[in-house]
């Protein structure tokens, strides 16, 4: 390891301005761990960690020249850069305080690479010091990467303007739950019908309402037969092909185009296929999915992807993976004729509830349906759902208009419906 100095001549930049401007640039948060001269684990919070070179693999971090913790670990033969996750703010605060014995109270393990690893960090980057450059009031500690792995592929903790936050991809950013109150109130109008459907069909019945211009949210659920409570209320369903047909089929052209644009394939044939499906859904009055486990992806892969989406905190890489599974699940939603003599394993049947103004106010979805249903049973289910949707629509027209009006007012002006 070499040590050099790279301190330029003094500059006219005021320190307050430097902090103010640099504060507009976010950083991730890492804990750099190493070993003290006594052989004890030691670590400090570092926002100045950065990738430097791919070939050879180099990274760097920048401790202040006055850092007591760094002075204790500067002779460490190895470091581990622990990239903190969005839910490790307490750990960050704890590790940022200069106090001995910090590792008595955090979850960590020794590592073959020489520096302690913190549990539940997003990634561990094992390295050994290569070069230290004194740069003004900081050191640039250049390190050679020995080994590295993603430990937990979740979103990282971010530091920005003195505060902490998390990462949201633009495509999947959801509105805050507080904004959903009116949507939930609207869905409550449909609870008795959802309960009736669940009882009659022996299934899970859910009332879905648009949470924003690209997601529906499950606002009411009811269970009948052997249906189990698998998902909490508030679960989001992305409006992207092939999901959300029963909602989008009744929206205006702009909303349909926005839905199609969210599809992963813009191949004209694929887009055309979705347009035809929307027409079919609209003329039939319902959408339907079939469970198939023999294909790739399997229906259970779609369910897993939707569960992962609903769990939130998706990294862009996981978001792409989830979107790909959803897009590839298109065959489950193919328009089929319900034919006598056939039996059907359905994933879900969804019917829209039309508001007095003709727009879709809610969707009623039956899932966890009994398997191998005959054609006549499937027709009965569809009729029961359509009747329930009409009953809910009547309720919206009668005493519950205000629930719908308040919901529309709570939604942003450019809302898609
Ligand atoms: C979000 C965050 C980022 C930080 N980044 C750095 C950094 O890049 N370099 C540094 O020397 N200290 C940084 N610190 C401060 C040290 O983690 C911490 O205060 C220090 O390790 C304890 O004091 P000591 O270094 O004097 O022992 C950061 C603290 C926080 C909370």
mmCIF file of C-alpha atoms in Angstrom, residues 68-376:
data_model
loop_
_atom_site.group_PDB
_atom_site.id
_atom_site.type_symbol
_atom_site.label_atom_id
_atom_site.label_comp_id
_atom_site.label_asym_id
_atom_site.label_seq_id
_atom_site.Cartn_x
_atom_site.Cartn_y
_atom_site.Cartn_z
ATOM 1 C CA UNK A 68 -10.803 8.541 15.376
ATOM 2 C CA UNK A 69 -12.460 5.382 14.104
ATOM 3 C CA UNK A 70 -10.553 5.424 10.829
ATOM 4 C CA UNK A 71 -7.263 6.023 12.659
ATOM 5 C CA UNK A 72 -7.981 2.774 14.548
ATOM 6 C CA UNK A 73 -8.713 0.806 11.414
ATOM 7 C CA UNK A 74 -6.229 2.269 8.979
ATOM 8 C CA UNK A 75 -3.808 -0.622 9.566
ATOM 9 C CA UNK A 76 -6.535 -3.164 9.050
ATOM 10 C CA UNK A 77 -5.481 -5.788 6.480
ATOM 11 C CA UNK A 78 -9.013 -5.991 5.124
ATOM 12 C CA UNK A 79 -12.203 -3.955 4.998
ATOM 13 C CA UNK A 80 -15.768 -4.921 4.333
ATOM 14 C CA UNK A 81 -18.065 -2.331 2.791
ATOM 15 C CA UNK A 82 -21.558 -3.142 4.084
ATOM 16 C CA UNK A 83 -24.177 -1.401 1.944
ATOM 17 C CA UNK A 84 -27.072 -0.558 4.263
ATOM 18 C CA UNK A 85 -30.673 -1.356 3.361
ATOM 19 C CA UNK A 86 -33.622 1.060 3.550
ATOM 20 C CA UNK A 87 -34.691 -0.529 6.860
ATOM 21 C CA UNK A 88 -31.297 -0.214 8.580
ATOM 22 C CA UNK A 89 -31.521 3.404 9.681
ATOM 23 C CA UNK A 90 -31.242 2.443 13.373
ATOM 24 C CA UNK A 91 -28.075 0.495 12.607
ATOM 25 C CA UNK A 92 -26.716 3.498 10.696
ATOM 26 C CA UNK A 93 -27.382 5.860 13.607
ATOM 27 C CA UNK A 94 -25.860 3.393 16.035
ATOM 28 C CA UNK A 95 -22.704 2.863 13.990
ATOM 29 C CA UNK A 96 -22.190 6.585 13.338
ATOM 30 C CA UNK A 97 -21.439 7.302 16.985
ATOM 31 C CA UNK A 98 -17.750 7.129 17.999
ATOM 32 C CA UNK A 99 -17.902 4.663 20.862
ATOM 33 C CA UNK A 100 -16.026 1.424 21.639
ATOM 34 C CA UNK A 101 -17.794 -1.939 21.865
ATOM 35 C CA UNK A 102 -20.371 -1.146 19.147
ATOM 36 C CA UNK A 103 -20.172 -4.697 17.812
ATOM 37 C CA UNK A 104 -21.493 -6.111 21.102
ATOM 38 C CA UNK A 105 -24.916 -4.812 20.126
ATOM 39 C CA UNK A 106 -25.203 -5.409 16.396
ATOM 40 C CA UNK A 107 -25.744 -8.585 14.373
ATOM 41 C CA UNK A 108 -22.463 -9.429 12.624
ATOM 42 C CA UNK A 109 -20.262 -12.370 11.712
ATOM 43 C CA UNK A 110 -16.543 -12.747 11.173
ATOM 44 C CA UNK A 111 -15.618 -13.441 7.569
ATOM 45 C CA UNK A 112 -12.922 -15.463 5.832
ATOM 46 C CA UNK A 113 -11.941 -12.293 4.026
ATOM 47 C CA UNK A 114 -10.817 -10.709 7.266
ATOM 48 C CA UNK A 115 -13.372 -7.983 8.101
ATOM 49 C CA UNK A 116 -16.676 -8.398 9.948
ATOM 50 C CA UNK A 117 -19.891 -8.556 7.889
ATOM 51 C CA UNK A 118 -23.074 -6.909 9.111
ATOM 52 C CA UNK A 119 -26.178 -9.066 8.799
ATOM 53 C CA UNK A 120 -29.011 -7.974 6.516
ATOM 54 C CA UNK A 121 -26.877 -5.481 4.595
ATOM 55 C CA UNK A 122 -27.775 -5.237 0.905
ATOM 56 C CA UNK A 123 -24.267 -6.124 -0.231
ATOM 57 C CA UNK A 124 -20.876 -7.028 1.184
ATOM 58 C CA UNK A 125 -17.764 -5.859 -0.646
ATOM 59 C CA UNK A 126 -14.600 -7.410 0.758
ATOM 60 C CA UNK A 127 -11.443 -5.520 -0.061
ATOM 61 C CA UNK A 128 -7.934 -4.792 1.038
ATOM 62 C CA UNK A 129 -6.354 -1.328 1.164
ATOM 63 C CA UNK A 130 -4.349 -0.480 -1.956
ATOM 64 C CA UNK A 131 -3.499 3.212 -1.731
ATOM 65 C CA UNK A 132 -4.288 6.125 0.565
ATOM 66 C CA UNK A 133 -4.271 9.644 -0.821
ATOM 67 C CA UNK A 134 -4.500 12.624 1.504
ATOM 68 C CA UNK A 135 -6.975 14.959 -0.148
ATOM 69 C CA UNK A 136 -7.474 18.112 1.902
ATOM 70 C CA UNK A 137 -9.272 17.260 5.125
ATOM 71 C CA UNK A 138 -10.104 13.729 3.920
ATOM 72 C CA UNK A 139 -8.247 10.619 2.878
ATOM 73 C CA UNK A 140 -9.139 8.779 -0.291
ATOM 74 C CA UNK A 141 -8.751 5.133 0.665
ATOM 75 C CA UNK A 142 -8.447 3.134 -2.519
ATOM 76 C CA UNK A 143 -9.162 -0.565 -2.040
ATOM 77 C CA UNK A 144 -8.800 -3.680 -4.156
ATOM 78 C CA UNK A 145 -11.906 -5.842 -4.216
ATOM 79 C CA UNK A 146 -11.258 -9.436 -3.128
ATOM 80 C CA UNK A 147 -14.798 -10.752 -3.143
ATOM 81 C CA UNK A 148 -18.282 -9.273 -3.294
ATOM 82 C CA UNK A 149 -21.857 -10.436 -3.136
ATOM 83 C CA UNK A 150 -25.405 -9.162 -2.974
ATOM 84 C CA UNK A 151 -26.620 -10.369 0.401
ATOM 85 C CA UNK A 152 -30.206 -9.061 0.324
ATOM 86 C CA UNK A 153 -31.543 -7.601 -2.947
ATOM 87 C CA UNK A 154 -33.672 -4.877 -1.437
ATOM 88 C CA UNK A 155 -33.608 -1.095 -1.832
ATOM 89 C CA UNK A 156 -30.757 0.776 -0.138
ATOM 90 C CA UNK A 157 -30.775 3.457 2.522
ATOM 91 C CA UNK A 158 -30.156 6.892 0.999
ATOM 92 C CA UNK A 159 -28.793 10.096 2.537
ATOM 93 C CA UNK A 160 -29.846 13.440 1.109
ATOM 94 C CA UNK A 161 -29.689 16.991 2.495
ATOM 95 C CA UNK A 162 -29.032 15.720 5.998
ATOM 96 C CA UNK A 163 -32.010 13.345 5.938
ATOM 97 C CA UNK A 164 -32.567 9.671 5.210
ATOM 98 C CA UNK A 165 -34.848 8.143 2.652
ATOM 99 C CA UNK A 166 -35.418 5.202 0.382
ATOM 100 C CA UNK A 167 -35.440 4.573 -3.315
ATOM 101 C CA UNK A 168 -38.604 4.410 -5.401
ATOM 102 C CA UNK A 169 -38.501 3.605 -9.070
ATOM 103 C CA UNK A 170 -40.545 6.175 -10.950
ATOM 104 C CA UNK A 171 -42.676 3.551 -12.628
ATOM 105 C CA UNK A 172 -43.827 1.903 -9.460
ATOM 106 C CA UNK A 173 -44.091 4.832 -7.081
ATOM 107 C CA UNK A 174 -47.329 4.512 -5.171
ATOM 108 C CA UNK A 175 -49.409 7.205 -3.533
ATOM 109 C CA UNK A 176 -49.238 7.403 0.240
ATOM 110 C CA UNK A 177 -51.797 5.371 2.130
ATOM 111 C CA UNK A 178 -53.393 8.526 3.553
ATOM 112 C CA UNK A 179 -54.566 9.364 0.036
ATOM 113 C CA UNK A 180 -56.361 6.059 -0.164
ATOM 114 C CA UNK A 181 -58.949 6.784 2.491
ATOM 115 C CA UNK A 182 -61.604 7.906 -0.004
ATOM 116 C CA UNK A 183 -60.858 4.903 -2.219
ATOM 117 C CA UNK A 184 -61.354 2.572 0.743
ATOM 118 C CA UNK A 185 -64.613 4.312 1.706
ATOM 119 C CA UNK A 186 -65.882 3.854 -1.827
ATOM 120 C CA UNK A 187 -64.969 0.156 -1.811
ATOM 121 C CA UNK A 188 -66.767 -0.323 1.526
ATOM 122 C CA UNK A 189 -70.058 0.270 -0.299
ATOM 123 C CA UNK A 190 -69.433 -3.047 -2.055
ATOM 124 C CA UNK A 191 -68.640 -5.129 1.036
ATOM 125 C CA UNK A 192 -72.018 -6.925 1.384
ATOM 126 C CA UNK A 193 -71.930 -7.993 -2.279
ATOM 127 C CA UNK A 194 -68.317 -9.158 -1.947
ATOM 128 C CA UNK A 195 -69.310 -11.257 1.059
ATOM 129 C CA UNK A 196 -72.236 -12.727 -0.867
ATOM 130 C CA UNK A 197 -70.039 -13.639 -3.855
ATOM 131 C CA UNK A 198 -67.438 -15.261 -1.572
ATOM 132 C CA UNK A 199 -70.147 -17.342 0.109
ATOM 133 C CA UNK A 200 -71.954 -18.388 -3.087
ATOM 134 C CA UNK A 201 -68.847 -19.209 -5.132
ATOM 135 C CA UNK A 202 -66.746 -20.540 -2.231
ATOM 136 C CA UNK A 203 -63.904 -18.209 -3.178
ATOM 137 C CA UNK A 204 -62.017 -15.077 -2.269
ATOM 138 C CA UNK A 205 -63.903 -11.976 -3.374
ATOM 139 C CA UNK A 206 -62.027 -8.701 -3.537
ATOM 140 C CA UNK A 207 -63.077 -5.159 -4.306
ATOM 141 C CA UNK A 208 -60.388 -3.293 -6.218
ATOM 142 C CA UNK A 209 -60.268 0.431 -6.667
ATOM 143 C CA UNK A 210 -57.815 2.617 -8.575
ATOM 144 C CA UNK A 211 -55.189 3.963 -6.165
ATOM 145 C CA UNK A 212 -53.579 6.174 -8.815
ATOM 146 C CA UNK A 213 -53.203 6.203 -12.585
ATOM 147 C CA UNK A 214 -51.201 2.982 -12.732
ATOM 148 C CA UNK A 215 -52.362 0.746 -9.900
ATOM 149 C CA UNK A 216 -55.466 -0.819 -8.461
ATOM 150 C CA UNK A 217 -55.522 -1.607 -4.773
ATOM 151 C CA UNK A 218 -57.406 -4.343 -2.948
ATOM 152 C CA UNK A 219 -59.652 -2.401 -0.566
ATOM 153 C CA UNK A 220 -62.157 -5.027 0.639
ATOM 154 C CA UNK A 221 -61.872 -8.812 0.819
ATOM 155 C CA UNK A 222 -64.253 -11.599 1.812
ATOM 156 C CA UNK A 223 -63.712 -15.346 2.047
ATOM 157 C CA UNK A 224 -65.938 -18.345 1.419
ATOM 158 C CA UNK A 225 -65.457 -22.084 0.980
ATOM 159 C CA UNK A 226 -61.852 -23.069 1.577
ATOM 160 C CA UNK A 227 -60.391 -19.748 0.386
ATOM 161 C CA UNK A 228 -57.571 -18.562 2.606
ATOM 162 C CA UNK A 229 -56.418 -15.111 3.618
ATOM 163 C CA UNK A 230 -53.259 -14.956 1.521
ATOM 164 C CA UNK A 231 -52.727 -11.219 1.086
ATOM 165 C CA UNK A 232 -53.284 -8.230 3.325
ATOM 166 C CA UNK A 233 -55.640 -5.427 2.344
ATOM 167 C CA UNK A 234 -53.986 -2.612 0.444
ATOM 168 C CA UNK A 235 -52.150 -4.933 -1.915
ATOM 169 C CA UNK A 236 -51.452 -3.154 -5.217
ATOM 170 C CA UNK A 237 -52.033 -4.568 -8.660
ATOM 171 C CA UNK A 238 -50.112 -2.816 -11.436
ATOM 172 C CA UNK A 239 -52.176 -1.655 -14.393
ATOM 173 C CA UNK A 240 -49.983 -3.099 -17.108
ATOM 174 C CA UNK A 241 -50.820 -5.677 -19.755
ATOM 175 C CA UNK A 242 -52.195 -8.241 -19.209
ATOM 176 C CA UNK A 243 -53.344 -7.092 -15.728
ATOM 177 C CA UNK A 244 -56.283 -4.786 -15.178
ATOM 178 C CA UNK A 245 -58.231 -5.573 -18.365
ATOM 179 C CA UNK A 246 -61.610 -5.417 -16.636
ATOM 180 C CA UNK A 247 -60.767 -1.924 -15.460
ATOM 181 C CA UNK A 248 -59.011 -0.546 -18.537
ATOM 182 C CA UNK A 249 -61.573 -1.887 -21.048
ATOM 183 C CA UNK A 250 -64.032 0.810 -19.922
ATOM 184 C CA UNK A 251 -61.602 3.727 -19.699
ATOM 185 C CA UNK A 252 -60.972 6.369 -22.351
ATOM 186 C CA UNK A 253 -58.519 6.129 -25.254
ATOM 187 C CA UNK A 254 -55.736 7.976 -23.442
ATOM 188 C CA UNK A 255 -55.918 5.566 -20.499
ATOM 189 C CA UNK A 256 -55.927 2.565 -22.822
ATOM 190 C CA UNK A 257 -52.841 3.912 -24.623
ATOM 191 C CA UNK A 258 -51.086 4.540 -21.286
ATOM 192 C CA UNK A 259 -51.883 0.948 -20.257
ATOM 193 C CA UNK A 260 -50.578 -0.456 -23.544
ATOM 194 C CA UNK A 261 -47.426 1.678 -23.273
ATOM 195 C CA UNK A 262 -46.695 0.102 -19.879
ATOM 196 C CA UNK A 263 -46.499 -3.322 -21.545
ATOM 197 C CA UNK A 264 -42.999 -4.621 -21.947
ATOM 198 C CA UNK A 265 -43.499 -5.379 -25.635
ATOM 199 C CA UNK A 266 -44.408 -2.627 -28.070
ATOM 200 C CA UNK A 267 -44.442 -5.075 -30.981
ATOM 201 C CA UNK A 268 -47.513 -3.988 -33.042
ATOM 202 C CA UNK A 269 -48.829 -7.569 -33.090
ATOM 203 C CA UNK A 270 -48.704 -7.838 -29.311
ATOM 204 C CA UNK A 271 -50.270 -4.409 -28.858
ATOM 205 C CA UNK A 272 -53.010 -5.360 -31.324
ATOM 206 C CA UNK A 273 -53.679 -8.566 -29.449
ATOM 207 C CA UNK A 274 -54.232 -6.564 -26.255
ATOM 208 C CA UNK A 275 -56.554 -4.142 -28.039
ATOM 209 C CA UNK A 276 -58.634 -7.093 -29.264
ATOM 210 C CA UNK A 277 -58.707 -8.538 -25.775
ATOM 211 C CA UNK A 278 -59.966 -5.276 -24.319
ATOM 212 C CA UNK A 279 -62.767 -5.275 -26.917
ATOM 213 C CA UNK A 280 -63.647 -8.857 -26.026
ATOM 214 C CA UNK A 281 -63.654 -8.079 -22.302
ATOM 215 C CA UNK A 282 -65.891 -5.080 -22.888
ATOM 216 C CA UNK A 283 -68.383 -6.961 -25.027
ATOM 217 C CA UNK A 284 -68.519 -9.916 -22.586
ATOM 218 C CA UNK A 285 -68.595 -7.763 -19.487
ATOM 219 C CA UNK A 286 -65.847 -9.609 -17.599
ATOM 220 C CA UNK A 287 -62.217 -10.713 -17.778
ATOM 221 C CA UNK A 288 -60.945 -14.098 -16.846
ATOM 222 C CA UNK A 289 -57.632 -15.837 -16.258
ATOM 223 C CA UNK A 290 -56.866 -19.538 -16.403
ATOM 224 C CA UNK A 291 -54.403 -21.238 -14.087
ATOM 225 C CA UNK A 292 -51.793 -23.225 -15.970
ATOM 226 C CA UNK A 293 -48.830 -24.839 -14.305
ATOM 227 C CA UNK A 294 -47.526 -26.737 -17.331
ATOM 228 C CA UNK A 295 -46.358 -23.589 -19.122
ATOM 229 C CA UNK A 296 -43.523 -21.202 -18.478
ATOM 230 C CA UNK A 297 -44.024 -19.025 -16.571
ATOM 231 C CA UNK A 298 -46.439 -20.935 -14.363
ATOM 232 C CA UNK A 299 -49.482 -19.279 -12.869
ATOM 233 C CA UNK A 300 -47.785 -19.586 -9.472
ATOM 234 C CA UNK A 301 -44.873 -17.510 -10.857
ATOM 235 C CA UNK A 302 -47.362 -14.758 -11.683
ATOM 236 C CA UNK A 303 -48.763 -14.926 -8.155
ATOM 237 C CA UNK A 304 -45.234 -14.748 -6.702
ATOM 238 C CA UNK A 305 -44.423 -11.759 -8.924
ATOM 239 C CA UNK A 306 -47.604 -9.959 -7.829
ATOM 240 C CA UNK A 307 -46.793 -10.705 -4.195
ATOM 241 C CA UNK A 308 -43.300 -9.290 -4.662
ATOM 242 C CA UNK A 309 -44.740 -6.204 -6.357
ATOM 243 C CA UNK A 310 -47.226 -5.751 -3.520
ATOM 244 C CA UNK A 311 -44.442 -6.058 -0.953
ATOM 245 C CA UNK A 312 -42.914 -2.836 -2.343
ATOM 246 C CA UNK A 313 -39.263 -1.771 -1.983
ATOM 247 C CA UNK A 314 -38.436 -3.287 -5.354
ATOM 248 C CA UNK A 315 -35.002 -2.573 -6.678
ATOM 249 C CA UNK A 316 -34.963 -1.629 -10.383
ATOM 250 C CA UNK A 317 -33.508 -5.076 -11.162
ATOM 251 C CA UNK A 318 -36.311 -6.850 -9.272
ATOM 252 C CA UNK A 319 -38.867 -4.497 -10.840
ATOM 253 C CA UNK A 320 -37.671 -5.542 -14.295
ATOM 254 C CA UNK A 321 -37.868 -9.210 -13.294
ATOM 255 C CA UNK A 322 -41.407 -8.762 -11.914
ATOM 256 C CA UNK A 323 -42.515 -6.872 -15.032
ATOM 257 C CA UNK A 324 -41.110 -9.610 -17.249
ATOM 258 C CA UNK A 325 -43.043 -12.319 -15.408
ATOM 259 C CA UNK A 326 -46.248 -10.262 -15.602
ATOM 260 C CA UNK A 327 -45.772 -9.624 -19.328
ATOM 261 C CA UNK A 328 -44.990 -13.290 -19.973
ATOM 262 C CA UNK A 329 -48.190 -14.335 -18.182
ATOM 263 C CA UNK A 330 -50.285 -13.059 -21.077
ATOM 264 C CA UNK A 331 -51.417 -16.576 -22.163
ATOM 265 C CA UNK A 332 -53.342 -17.005 -18.884
ATOM 266 C CA UNK A 333 -55.626 -14.151 -19.937
ATOM 267 C CA UNK A 334 -56.408 -15.308 -23.474
ATOM 268 C CA UNK A 335 -60.012 -14.840 -24.551
ATOM 269 C CA UNK A 336 -61.624 -18.259 -24.429
ATOM 270 C CA UNK A 337 -65.092 -19.587 -25.124
ATOM 271 C CA UNK A 338 -66.595 -21.443 -22.206
ATOM 272 C CA UNK A 339 -67.559 -24.708 -23.838
ATOM 273 C CA UNK A 340 -69.861 -27.451 -22.570
ATOM 274 C CA UNK A 341 -68.036 -30.632 -21.656
ATOM 275 C CA UNK A 342 -64.847 -28.748 -20.712
ATOM 276 C CA UNK A 343 -63.645 -28.149 -17.172
ATOM 277 C CA UNK A 344 -61.847 -25.015 -16.069
ATOM 278 C CA UNK A 345 -59.174 -24.149 -13.512
ATOM 279 C CA UNK A 346 -59.653 -20.427 -13.253
ATOM 280 C CA UNK A 347 -57.250 -17.966 -11.676
ATOM 281 C CA UNK A 348 -59.748 -15.138 -11.371
ATOM 282 C CA UNK A 349 -62.882 -13.603 -12.848
ATOM 283 C CA UNK A 350 -63.137 -9.814 -12.714
ATOM 284 C CA UNK A 351 -66.188 -7.652 -13.450
ATOM 285 C CA UNK A 352 -66.320 -3.852 -13.472
ATOM 286 C CA UNK A 353 -68.759 -1.845 -11.366
ATOM 287 C CA UNK A 354 -69.902 1.101 -13.412
ATOM 288 C CA UNK A 355 -70.535 4.392 -11.632
ATOM 289 C CA UNK A 356 -73.583 6.551 -12.462
ATOM 290 C CA UNK A 357 -71.380 8.571 -14.852
ATOM 291 C CA UNK A 358 -70.516 5.424 -16.847
ATOM 292 C CA UNK A 359 -66.922 5.157 -15.631
ATOM 293 C CA UNK A 360 -65.507 2.178 -13.769
ATOM 294 C CA UNK A 361 -65.769 2.946 -10.066
ATOM 295 C CA UNK A 362 -64.613 -0.438 -8.764
ATOM 296 C CA UNK A 363 -63.758 -3.923 -9.881
ATOM 297 C CA UNK A 364 -65.091 -7.043 -8.223
ATOM 298 C CA UNK A 365 -62.733 -10.001 -8.431
ATOM 299 C CA UNK A 366 -63.325 -13.652 -7.572
ATOM 300 C CA UNK A 367 -60.179 -15.731 -7.047
ATOM 301 C CA UNK A 368 -59.174 -18.965 -5.279
ATOM 302 C CA UNK A 369 -62.123 -20.467 -7.156
ATOM 303 C CA UNK A 370 -62.874 -24.181 -6.763
ATOM 304 C CA UNK A 371 -60.889 -26.156 -9.361
ATOM 305 C CA UNK A 372 -62.171 -28.092 -12.395
ATOM 306 C CA UNK A 373 -65.377 -26.130 -12.751
ATOM 307 C CA UNK A 374 -67.753 -27.210 -15.504
ATOM 308 C CA UNK A 375 -68.838 -24.747 -18.186
ATOM 309 C CA UNK A 376 -72.262 -24.282 -16.570
#
